[in-house]
CSV table of C-alpha atoms and ligand atoms in Angstrom, one decimal:
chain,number,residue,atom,x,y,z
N,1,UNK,CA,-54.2,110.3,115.5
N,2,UNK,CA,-53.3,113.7,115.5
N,3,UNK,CA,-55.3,116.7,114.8
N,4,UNK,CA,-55.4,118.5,111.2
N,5,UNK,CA,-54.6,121.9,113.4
N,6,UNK,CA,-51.9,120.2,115.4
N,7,UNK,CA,-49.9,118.8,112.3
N,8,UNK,CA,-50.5,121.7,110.4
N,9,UNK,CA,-48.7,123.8,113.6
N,10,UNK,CA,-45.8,121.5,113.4
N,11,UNK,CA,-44.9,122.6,109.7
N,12,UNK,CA,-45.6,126.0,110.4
N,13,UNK,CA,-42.6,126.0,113.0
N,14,UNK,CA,-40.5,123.7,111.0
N,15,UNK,CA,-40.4,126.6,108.2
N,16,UNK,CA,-40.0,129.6,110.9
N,17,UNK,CA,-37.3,127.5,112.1
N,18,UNK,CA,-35.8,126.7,108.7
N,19,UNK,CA,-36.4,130.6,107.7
N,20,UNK,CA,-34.7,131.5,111.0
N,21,UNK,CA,-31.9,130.4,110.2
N,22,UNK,CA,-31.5,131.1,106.3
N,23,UNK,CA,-32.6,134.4,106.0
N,24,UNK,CA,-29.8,136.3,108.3
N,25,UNK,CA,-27.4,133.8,107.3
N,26,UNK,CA,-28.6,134.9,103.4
N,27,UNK,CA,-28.2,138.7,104.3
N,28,UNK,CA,-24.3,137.9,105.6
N,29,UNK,CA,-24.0,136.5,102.0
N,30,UNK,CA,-25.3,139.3,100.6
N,31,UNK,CA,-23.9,141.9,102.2
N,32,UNK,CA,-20.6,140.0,101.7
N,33,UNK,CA,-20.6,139.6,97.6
N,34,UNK,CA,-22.3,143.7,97.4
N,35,UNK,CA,-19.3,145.2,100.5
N,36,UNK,CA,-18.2,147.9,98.5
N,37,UNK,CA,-14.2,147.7,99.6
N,38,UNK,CA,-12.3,151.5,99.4
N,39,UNK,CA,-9.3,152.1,97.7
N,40,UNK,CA,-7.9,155.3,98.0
N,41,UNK,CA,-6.1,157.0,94.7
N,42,UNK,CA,-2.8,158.2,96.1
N,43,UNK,CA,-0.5,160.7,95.0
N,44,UNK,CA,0.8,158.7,91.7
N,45,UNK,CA,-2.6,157.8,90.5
N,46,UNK,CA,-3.8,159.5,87.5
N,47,UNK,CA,-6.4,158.3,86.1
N,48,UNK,CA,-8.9,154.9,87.4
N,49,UNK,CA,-10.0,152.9,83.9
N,50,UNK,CA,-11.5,149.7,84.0
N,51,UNK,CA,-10.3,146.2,82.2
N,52,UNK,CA,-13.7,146.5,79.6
N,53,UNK,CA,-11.8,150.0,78.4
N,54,UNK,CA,-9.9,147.4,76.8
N,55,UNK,CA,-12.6,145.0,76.0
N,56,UNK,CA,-15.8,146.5,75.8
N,57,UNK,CA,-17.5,143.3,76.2
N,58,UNK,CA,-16.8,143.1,80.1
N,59,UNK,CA,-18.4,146.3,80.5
N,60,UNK,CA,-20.9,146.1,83.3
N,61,UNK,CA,-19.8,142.3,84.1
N,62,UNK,CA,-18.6,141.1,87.3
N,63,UNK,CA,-14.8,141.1,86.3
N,64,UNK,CA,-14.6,144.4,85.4
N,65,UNK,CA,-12.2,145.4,88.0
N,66,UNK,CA,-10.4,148.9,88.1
N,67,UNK,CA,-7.5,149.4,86.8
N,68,UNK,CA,-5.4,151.9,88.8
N,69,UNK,CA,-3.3,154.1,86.5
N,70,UNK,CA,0.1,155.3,87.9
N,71,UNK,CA,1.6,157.8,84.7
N,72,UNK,CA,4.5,159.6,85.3
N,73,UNK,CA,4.2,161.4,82.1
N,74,UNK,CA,8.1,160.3,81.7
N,75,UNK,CA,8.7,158.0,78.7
N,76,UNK,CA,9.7,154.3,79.7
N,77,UNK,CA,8.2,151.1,80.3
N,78,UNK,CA,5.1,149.5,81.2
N,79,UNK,CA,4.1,147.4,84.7
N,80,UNK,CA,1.1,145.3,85.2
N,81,UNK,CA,0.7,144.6,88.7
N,82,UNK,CA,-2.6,141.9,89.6
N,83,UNK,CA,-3.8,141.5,93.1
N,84,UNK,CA,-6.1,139.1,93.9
N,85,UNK,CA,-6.3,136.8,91.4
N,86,UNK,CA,-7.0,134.3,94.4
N,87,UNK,CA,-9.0,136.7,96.5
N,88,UNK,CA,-7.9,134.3,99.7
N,89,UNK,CA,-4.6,135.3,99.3
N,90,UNK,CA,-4.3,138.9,101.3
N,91,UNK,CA,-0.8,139.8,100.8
N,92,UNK,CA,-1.4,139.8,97.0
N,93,UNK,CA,-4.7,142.5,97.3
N,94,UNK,CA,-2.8,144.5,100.3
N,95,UNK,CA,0.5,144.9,98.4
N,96,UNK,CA,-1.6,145.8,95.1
N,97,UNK,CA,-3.4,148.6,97.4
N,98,UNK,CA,-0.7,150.1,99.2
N,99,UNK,CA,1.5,150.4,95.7
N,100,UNK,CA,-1.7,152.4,94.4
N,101,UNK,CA,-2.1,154.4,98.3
N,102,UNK,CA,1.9,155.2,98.5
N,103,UNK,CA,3.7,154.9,95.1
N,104,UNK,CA,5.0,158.2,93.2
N,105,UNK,CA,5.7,156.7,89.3
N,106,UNK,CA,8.7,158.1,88.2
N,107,UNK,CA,9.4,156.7,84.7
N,108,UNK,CA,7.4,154.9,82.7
N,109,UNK,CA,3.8,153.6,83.7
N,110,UNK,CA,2.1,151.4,86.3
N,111,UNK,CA,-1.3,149.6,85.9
N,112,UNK,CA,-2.3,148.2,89.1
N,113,UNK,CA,-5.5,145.7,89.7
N,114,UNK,CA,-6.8,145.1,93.1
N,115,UNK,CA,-8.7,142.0,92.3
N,116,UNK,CA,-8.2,141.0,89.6
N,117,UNK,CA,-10.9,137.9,89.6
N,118,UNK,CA,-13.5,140.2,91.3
N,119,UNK,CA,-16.2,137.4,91.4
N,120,UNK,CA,-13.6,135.2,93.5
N,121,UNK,CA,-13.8,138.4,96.2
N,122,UNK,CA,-17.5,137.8,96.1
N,123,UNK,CA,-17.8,134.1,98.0
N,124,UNK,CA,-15.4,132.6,100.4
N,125,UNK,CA,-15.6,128.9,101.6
N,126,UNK,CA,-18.6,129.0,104.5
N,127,UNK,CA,-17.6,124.8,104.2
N,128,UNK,CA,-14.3,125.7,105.5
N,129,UNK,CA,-15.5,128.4,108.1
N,130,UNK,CA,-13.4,131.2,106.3
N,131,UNK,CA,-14.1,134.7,107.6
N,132,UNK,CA,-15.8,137.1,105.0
N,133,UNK,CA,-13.6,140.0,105.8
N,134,UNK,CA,-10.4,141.1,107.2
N,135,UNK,CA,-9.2,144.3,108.8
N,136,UNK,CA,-6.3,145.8,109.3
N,137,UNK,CA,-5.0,148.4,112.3
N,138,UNK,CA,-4.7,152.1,110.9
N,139,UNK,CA,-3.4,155.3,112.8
N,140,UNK,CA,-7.1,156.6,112.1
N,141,UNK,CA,-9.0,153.1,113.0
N,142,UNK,CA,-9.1,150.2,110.7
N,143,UNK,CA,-9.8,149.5,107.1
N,144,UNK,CA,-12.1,146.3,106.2
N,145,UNK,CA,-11.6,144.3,103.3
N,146,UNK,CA,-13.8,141.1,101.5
N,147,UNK,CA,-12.3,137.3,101.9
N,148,UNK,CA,-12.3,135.5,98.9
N,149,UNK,CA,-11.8,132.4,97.4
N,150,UNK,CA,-9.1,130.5,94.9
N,151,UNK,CA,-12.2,130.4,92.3
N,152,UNK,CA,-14.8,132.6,91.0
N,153,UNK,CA,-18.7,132.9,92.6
N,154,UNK,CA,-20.6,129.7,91.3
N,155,UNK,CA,-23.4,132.6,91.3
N,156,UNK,CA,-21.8,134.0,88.5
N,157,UNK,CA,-20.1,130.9,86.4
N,158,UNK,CA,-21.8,127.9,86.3
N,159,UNK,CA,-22.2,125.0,85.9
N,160,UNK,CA,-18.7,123.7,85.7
N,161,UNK,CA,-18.0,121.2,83.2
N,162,UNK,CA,-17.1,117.2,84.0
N,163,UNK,CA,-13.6,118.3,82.8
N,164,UNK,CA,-12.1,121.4,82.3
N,165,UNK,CA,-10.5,121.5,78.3
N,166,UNK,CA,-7.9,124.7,78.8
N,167,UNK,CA,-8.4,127.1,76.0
N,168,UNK,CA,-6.5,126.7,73.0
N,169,UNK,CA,-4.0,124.2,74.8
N,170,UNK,CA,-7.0,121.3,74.7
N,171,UNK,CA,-5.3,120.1,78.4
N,172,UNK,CA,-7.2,118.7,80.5
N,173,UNK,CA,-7.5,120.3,84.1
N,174,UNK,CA,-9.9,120.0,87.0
N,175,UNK,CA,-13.6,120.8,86.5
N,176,UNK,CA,-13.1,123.9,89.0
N,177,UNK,CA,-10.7,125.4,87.9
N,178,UNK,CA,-12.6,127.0,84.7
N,179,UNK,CA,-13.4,129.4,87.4
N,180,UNK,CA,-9.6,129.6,88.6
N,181,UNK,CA,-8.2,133.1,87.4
N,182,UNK,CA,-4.5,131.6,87.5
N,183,UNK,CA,-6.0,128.5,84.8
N,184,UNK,CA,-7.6,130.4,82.4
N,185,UNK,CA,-5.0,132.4,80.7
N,186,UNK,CA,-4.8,133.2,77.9
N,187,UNK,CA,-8.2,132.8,78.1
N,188,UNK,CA,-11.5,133.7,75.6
N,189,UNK,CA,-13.9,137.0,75.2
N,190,UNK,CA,-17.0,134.3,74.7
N,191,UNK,CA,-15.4,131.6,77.3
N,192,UNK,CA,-16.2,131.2,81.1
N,193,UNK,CA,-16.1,134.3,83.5
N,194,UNK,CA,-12.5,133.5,84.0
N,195,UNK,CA,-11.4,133.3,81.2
N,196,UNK,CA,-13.3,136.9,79.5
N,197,UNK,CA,-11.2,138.1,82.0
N,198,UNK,CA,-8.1,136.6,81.3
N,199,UNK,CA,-8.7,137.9,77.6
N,200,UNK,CA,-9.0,141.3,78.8
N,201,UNK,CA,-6.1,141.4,80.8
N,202,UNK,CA,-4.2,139.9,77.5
N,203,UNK,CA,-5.6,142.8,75.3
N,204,UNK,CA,-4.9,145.6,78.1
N,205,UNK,CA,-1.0,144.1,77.6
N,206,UNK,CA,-1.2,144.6,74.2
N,207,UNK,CA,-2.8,147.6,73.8
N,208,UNK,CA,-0.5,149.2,76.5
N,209,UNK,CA,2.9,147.5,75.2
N,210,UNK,CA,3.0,146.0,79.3
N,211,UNK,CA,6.8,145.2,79.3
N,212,UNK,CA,6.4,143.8,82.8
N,213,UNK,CA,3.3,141.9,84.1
N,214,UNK,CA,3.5,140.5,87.8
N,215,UNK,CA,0.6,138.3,89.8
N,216,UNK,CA,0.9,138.3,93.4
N,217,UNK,CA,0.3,134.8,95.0
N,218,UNK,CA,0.8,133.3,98.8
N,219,UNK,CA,0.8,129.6,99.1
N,220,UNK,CA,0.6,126.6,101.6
N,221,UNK,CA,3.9,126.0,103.3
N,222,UNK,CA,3.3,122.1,102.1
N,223,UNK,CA,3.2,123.2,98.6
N,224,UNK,CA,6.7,123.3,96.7
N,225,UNK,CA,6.5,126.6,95.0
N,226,UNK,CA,7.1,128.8,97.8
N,227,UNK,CA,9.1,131.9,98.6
N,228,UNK,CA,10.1,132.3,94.9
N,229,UNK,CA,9.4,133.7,92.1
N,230,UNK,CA,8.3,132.0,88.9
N,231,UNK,CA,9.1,133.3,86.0
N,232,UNK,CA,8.7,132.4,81.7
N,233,UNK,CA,11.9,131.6,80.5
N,234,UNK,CA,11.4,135.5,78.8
N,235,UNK,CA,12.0,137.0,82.3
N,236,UNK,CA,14.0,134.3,83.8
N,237,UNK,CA,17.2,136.3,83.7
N,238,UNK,CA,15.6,139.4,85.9
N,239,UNK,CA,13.9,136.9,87.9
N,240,UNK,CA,17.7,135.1,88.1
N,241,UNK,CA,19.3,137.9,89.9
N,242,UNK,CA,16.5,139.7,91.4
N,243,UNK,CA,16.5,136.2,93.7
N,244,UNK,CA,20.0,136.2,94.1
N,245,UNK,CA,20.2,139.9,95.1
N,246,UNK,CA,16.8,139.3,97.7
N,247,UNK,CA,18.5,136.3,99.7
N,248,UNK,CA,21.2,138.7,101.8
N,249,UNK,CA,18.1,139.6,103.2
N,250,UNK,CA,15.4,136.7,103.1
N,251,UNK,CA,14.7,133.8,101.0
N,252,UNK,CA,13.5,134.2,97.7
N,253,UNK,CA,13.7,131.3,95.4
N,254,UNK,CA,13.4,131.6,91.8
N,255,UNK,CA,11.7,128.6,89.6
N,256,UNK,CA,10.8,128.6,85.8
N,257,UNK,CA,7.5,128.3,84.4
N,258,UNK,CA,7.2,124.9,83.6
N,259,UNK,CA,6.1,124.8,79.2
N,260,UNK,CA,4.3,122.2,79.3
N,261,UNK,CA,1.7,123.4,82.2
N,262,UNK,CA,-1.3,125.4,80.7
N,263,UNK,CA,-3.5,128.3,81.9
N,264,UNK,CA,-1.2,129.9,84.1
N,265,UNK,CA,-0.2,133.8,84.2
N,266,UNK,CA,3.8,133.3,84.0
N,267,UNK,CA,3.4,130.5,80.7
N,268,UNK,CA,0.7,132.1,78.6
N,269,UNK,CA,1.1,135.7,79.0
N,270,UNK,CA,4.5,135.3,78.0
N,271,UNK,CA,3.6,133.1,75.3
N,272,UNK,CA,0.9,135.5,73.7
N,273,UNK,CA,2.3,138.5,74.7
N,274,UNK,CA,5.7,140.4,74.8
N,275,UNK,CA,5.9,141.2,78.7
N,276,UNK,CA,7.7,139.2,81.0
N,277,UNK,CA,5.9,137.4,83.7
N,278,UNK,CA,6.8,136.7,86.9
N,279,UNK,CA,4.4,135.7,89.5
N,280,UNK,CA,5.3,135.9,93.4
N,281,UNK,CA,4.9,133.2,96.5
N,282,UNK,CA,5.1,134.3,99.6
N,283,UNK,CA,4.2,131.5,103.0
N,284,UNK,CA,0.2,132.1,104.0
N,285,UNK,CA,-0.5,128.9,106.8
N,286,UNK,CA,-3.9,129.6,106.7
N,287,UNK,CA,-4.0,127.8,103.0
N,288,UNK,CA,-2.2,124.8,104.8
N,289,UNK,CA,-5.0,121.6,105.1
N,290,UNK,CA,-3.4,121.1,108.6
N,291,UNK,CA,-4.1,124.1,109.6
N,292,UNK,CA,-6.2,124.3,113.1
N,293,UNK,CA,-8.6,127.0,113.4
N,294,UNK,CA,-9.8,128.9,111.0
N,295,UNK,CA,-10.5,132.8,111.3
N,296,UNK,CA,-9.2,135.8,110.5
N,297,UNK,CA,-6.2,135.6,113.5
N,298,UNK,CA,-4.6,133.3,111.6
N,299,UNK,CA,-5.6,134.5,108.1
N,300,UNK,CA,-3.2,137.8,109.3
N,301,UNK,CA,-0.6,136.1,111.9
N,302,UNK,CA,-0.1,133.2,110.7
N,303,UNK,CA,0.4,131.0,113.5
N,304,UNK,CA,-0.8,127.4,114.0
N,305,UNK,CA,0.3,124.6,115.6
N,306,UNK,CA,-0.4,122.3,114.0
N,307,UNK,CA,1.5,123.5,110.9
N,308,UNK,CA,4.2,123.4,113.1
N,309,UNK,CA,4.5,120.2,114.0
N,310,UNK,CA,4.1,119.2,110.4
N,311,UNK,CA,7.1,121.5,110.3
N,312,UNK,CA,8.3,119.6,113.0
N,313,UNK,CA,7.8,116.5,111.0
N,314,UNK,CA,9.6,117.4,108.0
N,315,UNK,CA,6.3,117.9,105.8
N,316,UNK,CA,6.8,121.6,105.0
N,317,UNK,CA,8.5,123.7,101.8
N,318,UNK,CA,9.0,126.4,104.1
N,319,UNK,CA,9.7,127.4,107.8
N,320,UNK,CA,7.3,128.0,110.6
N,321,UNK,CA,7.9,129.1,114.4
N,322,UNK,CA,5.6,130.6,117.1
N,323,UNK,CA,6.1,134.1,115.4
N,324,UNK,CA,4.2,132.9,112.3
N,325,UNK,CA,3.8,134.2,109.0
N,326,UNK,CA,2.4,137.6,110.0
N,327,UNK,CA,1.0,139.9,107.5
N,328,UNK,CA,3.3,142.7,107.5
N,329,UNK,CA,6.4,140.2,106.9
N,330,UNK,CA,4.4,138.7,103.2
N,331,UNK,CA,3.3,142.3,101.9
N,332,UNK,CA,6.8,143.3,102.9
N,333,UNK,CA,8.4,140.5,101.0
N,334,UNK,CA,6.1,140.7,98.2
N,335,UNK,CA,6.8,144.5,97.8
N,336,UNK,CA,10.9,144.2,98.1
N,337,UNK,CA,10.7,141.6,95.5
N,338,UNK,CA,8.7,144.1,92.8
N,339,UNK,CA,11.0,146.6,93.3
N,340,UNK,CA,14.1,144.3,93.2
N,341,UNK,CA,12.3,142.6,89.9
N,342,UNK,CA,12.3,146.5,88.5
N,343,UNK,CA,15.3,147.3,89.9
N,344,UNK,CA,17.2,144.3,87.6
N,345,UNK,CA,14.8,145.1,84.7
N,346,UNK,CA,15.8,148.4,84.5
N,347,UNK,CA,19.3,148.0,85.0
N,348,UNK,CA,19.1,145.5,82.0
N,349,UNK,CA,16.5,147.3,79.9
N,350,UNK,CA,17.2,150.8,80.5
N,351,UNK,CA,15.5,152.1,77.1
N,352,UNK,CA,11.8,150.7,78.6
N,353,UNK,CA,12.4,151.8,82.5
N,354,UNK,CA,9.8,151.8,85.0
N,355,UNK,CA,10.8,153.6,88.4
N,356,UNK,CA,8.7,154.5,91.4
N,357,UNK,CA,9.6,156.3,95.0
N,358,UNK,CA,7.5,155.5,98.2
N,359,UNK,CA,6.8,152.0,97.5
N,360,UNK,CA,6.7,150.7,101.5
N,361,UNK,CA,9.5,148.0,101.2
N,362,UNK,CA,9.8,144.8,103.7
N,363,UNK,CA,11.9,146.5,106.7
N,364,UNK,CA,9.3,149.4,106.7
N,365,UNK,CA,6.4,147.2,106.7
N,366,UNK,CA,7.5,145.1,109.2
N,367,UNK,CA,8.3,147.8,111.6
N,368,UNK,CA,5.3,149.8,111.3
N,369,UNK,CA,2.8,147.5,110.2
N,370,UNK,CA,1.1,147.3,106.9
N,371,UNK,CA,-2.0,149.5,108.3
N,372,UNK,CA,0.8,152.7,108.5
N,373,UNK,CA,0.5,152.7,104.7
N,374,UNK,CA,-3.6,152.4,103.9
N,375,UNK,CA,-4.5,155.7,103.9
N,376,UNK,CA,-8.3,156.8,105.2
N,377,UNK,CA,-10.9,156.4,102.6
N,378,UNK,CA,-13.2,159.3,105.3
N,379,UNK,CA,-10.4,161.9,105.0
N,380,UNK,CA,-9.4,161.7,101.4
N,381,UNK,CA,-12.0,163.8,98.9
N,382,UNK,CA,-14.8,161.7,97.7
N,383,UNK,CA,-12.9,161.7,94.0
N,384,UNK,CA,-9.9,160.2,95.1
N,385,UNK,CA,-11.7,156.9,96.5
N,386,UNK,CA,-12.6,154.1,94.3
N,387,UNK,CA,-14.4,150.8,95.2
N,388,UNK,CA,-13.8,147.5,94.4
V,401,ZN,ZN1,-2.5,131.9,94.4
C-alpha cells in the first residue's frame, strides 16, 4: 500500500504538470485578446471618434472600435467602410488600414472601421490551430496584427442560446451566430454584444446621412458567394456596372442580397437605413475545410494543395494554382472594387460625391506588396497612432 507522503507526491506533480502547461499557454491568450494593434492616422485623417460617440451605451465596451474620420471639408457624400467584421478574414482589416494610412478625401466624407467586431479580434480558433497574429513585410521591418475569429470572444458574450431568434425578423439562425457580426444587423442597444454593435453602426449611418456603407469579406473558394459583390437591391445598379467595368481586369461577380435572408449587413442596413450596401468577397483558402496546414504561410499566400485538388475535382467557386491566393492580390482586389463602386456612385449620384486620391489600387499592391503602404507606427508622432 502506498505511503501517505508518496501519494501525496504524486498529486503534487500531477498539478505542476497540469500548471505547466496552462499557465504559459494562458499568458499567449492573454497577451493575444490585450495586443494593442497600431494604426497610423494618415494624411486624410482628421479626426479618430469611436462607435459609442454615437451610442453612448457602448462606451467603454469591448465593441467600441474607432472610427477613422477622413473629412475633406468639401460638401458631398458619405462612405462607411467596415474591416473586420470577421476578424479571420485579413484582407478586409488590411484594406480598411491602408485606406486610413494612404487615402487623401477629396469630396465628401469617409468613416473607416478597422474591426469592426473588436471582441472577434480578441480569440481565434486554438481547436483549429489558427495563428494569433500575422505580419506583414515593411520597408522599415514589419507590422504585426491580431488573428481573429468569424464570431465574437465567448469571454465577452455568453452563453449562446439553443437557437438564435434574429432580432426583429424572429428567423431562426444558428445558436453561434448571436455572436456573428455579419447576423446581427440591424441589431439591439440591450441585445447580445453583436448586436449593440450592430445598433451602433445603424445609428452612426443615420446620424451621419452614410450614403454608401461597404463590409469587406473573403470567403472559402467552396462557398458560392465569391469574387462578387453583393449588394441590396438599393445599390444593385452601382454594384451592376461596377462588376461589369472590374472584369477587363479580374473577376468580379455581382449577386443580390437575397430578401428573405436576415441579419446580414447588405439586407438590413439597406432596409433600415438609406445607404446602399454592398459587401465584398474576395478567395481566402485558408477558410477552406480542406485546407492542409494551418498557419500563418497560408493565412497570407494562400497556397494548399489540397485545395487544389478539390479544384482539381471540380469542388471549388473559384480558381486555385500553385501561385495561390496571396495577400497582396485580395487587398488589391478589394481596394479596386471600392473605388470602382465610388467611381459608378458618383458618376450616377454626382449631388452626394465621395472622392479620394492615394487609395493603393490592385496593380500597385500587387507589385509592391501590401507592406509598401502600412506606414511605421515608431516614426509617425505619438498623436497620429491609434490602437485597436
Ligand atoms: Zn466574412
Amino acid at each position: 500500500m502506498p505511503s501517505k507522503t508518496s501519494s501525496m507526491t504524486a498529486k503534487l506533480i500531477v498539478v505542476i504538470l497540469w500548471l505547466a502547461i496552462v499557465i504559459p499557454g494562458g499568458q499567449e491568450l492573454y497577451a493575444h485578446r490585450h495586443y494593442e494593434e497600431p494604426v497610423v492616422l494618415g494624411p486624410g485623417v482628421t479626426e479618430v471618434k469611436k462607435l459609442s460617440d454615437y451610442a453612448p451605451s457602448l462606451k467603454g465596451a469591448v465593441n467600441d472600435c474607432n472610427i477613422y474620420v477622413m473629412d475633406s471639408g468639401e460638401p458631398g457624400g458619405v462612405m462607411l467602410l467596415l474591416g473586420g467584421t470577421h476578424p479571420e478574414e485579413p484582407a478586409g482589416v488590411l484594406s480598411a488600414v491602408t485606406m486610413i494610412e494612404n487615402a487623401k478625401p477629396t469630396t465628401g466624407k469617409l468613416l473607416v472601421a478597422t474591426r469592426a467586431n473588436r471582441s472577434a479580434s480578441t480569440v481565434t480558433r486554438p481547436g483549429d490551430a489558427y495563428p494569433q497574429y500575422y505580419t506583414i513585410n515593411t520597408e522599415f521591418g514589419s507590422r504585426k496584427f491580431r488573428m481573429g475569429d468569424r464570431w465574437a470572444n465567448p469571454l465577452d458574450s455568453w452563453p449562446d442560446p439553443e437557437v438564435y431568434i434574429h432580432y426583429p425578423s424572429k428567423q431562426l439562425l444558428a445558436y453561434m451566430d448571436i455572436r456573428n457580426l455579419n447576423r446581427t444587423w440591424p441589431g439591439r442597444l440591450n441585445g447580445s454584444v453583436a448586436e449593440q454593435a450592430c445598433a451602433a453602426f445603424i445609428e452612426l449611418i443615420k446620424q451621419e446621412n452614410v450614403d454608401v456603407f461597404i463590409d469587406l469579406h473573403e470567403a472559402e473558394l467552396e462557398y458560392s458567394v465569391i469574387s462578387t459583390i453583393v449588394a441590396h437591391q438599393n445599390a444593385s445598379e452601382v454594384a451592376a456596372m461596377a462588376s461589369m467595368t472590374l472584369s477587363s481586369d479580374f473577376k468580379m461577380g455581382m449577386e443580390y442580397s437575397p430578401k428573405t435572408l436576415h441579419g446580414l449587413s447588405h439586407r438590413e442596413v439597406g432596409d433600415f437605413t438609406n445607404a446602399m450596401p454592398f459587401e465584398i468577397e474576395v478567395p481566402e483558402p485558408f477558410l477552406d475545410r480542406v485546407r492542409g496546414k494551418t498557419d500563418e504561410a497560408l493565412l497570407l499566400e494562400g497556397k494548399d494543395e489540397f485545395v487544389m485538388k478539390a479544384g482539381e475535382a471540380g469542388l471549388l467557386y473559384e480558381k486555385i494554382d500553385e501561385k495561390g491566393w496571396p495577400i497582396d492580390e485580395r487587398v488589391g482586389r478589394t481596394n479596386s472594387t471600392i473605388a470602382m463602386i465610388l467611381e459608378i456612385y458618383n458618376m450616377l449620384y454626382p449631388e452626394r460625391e465621395i472622392s479620394m486620391t492615394d487609395l493603393p489600387l490592385r496593380d500597385d499592391v500587387v507589385a509592391n506588396g501590401v507592406g509598401r503602404y502600412l506606414l511605421d507606427p515608431l516614426a509617425a508622432p505619438a498623436d497620429r497612432v491609434a490602437t485597436e
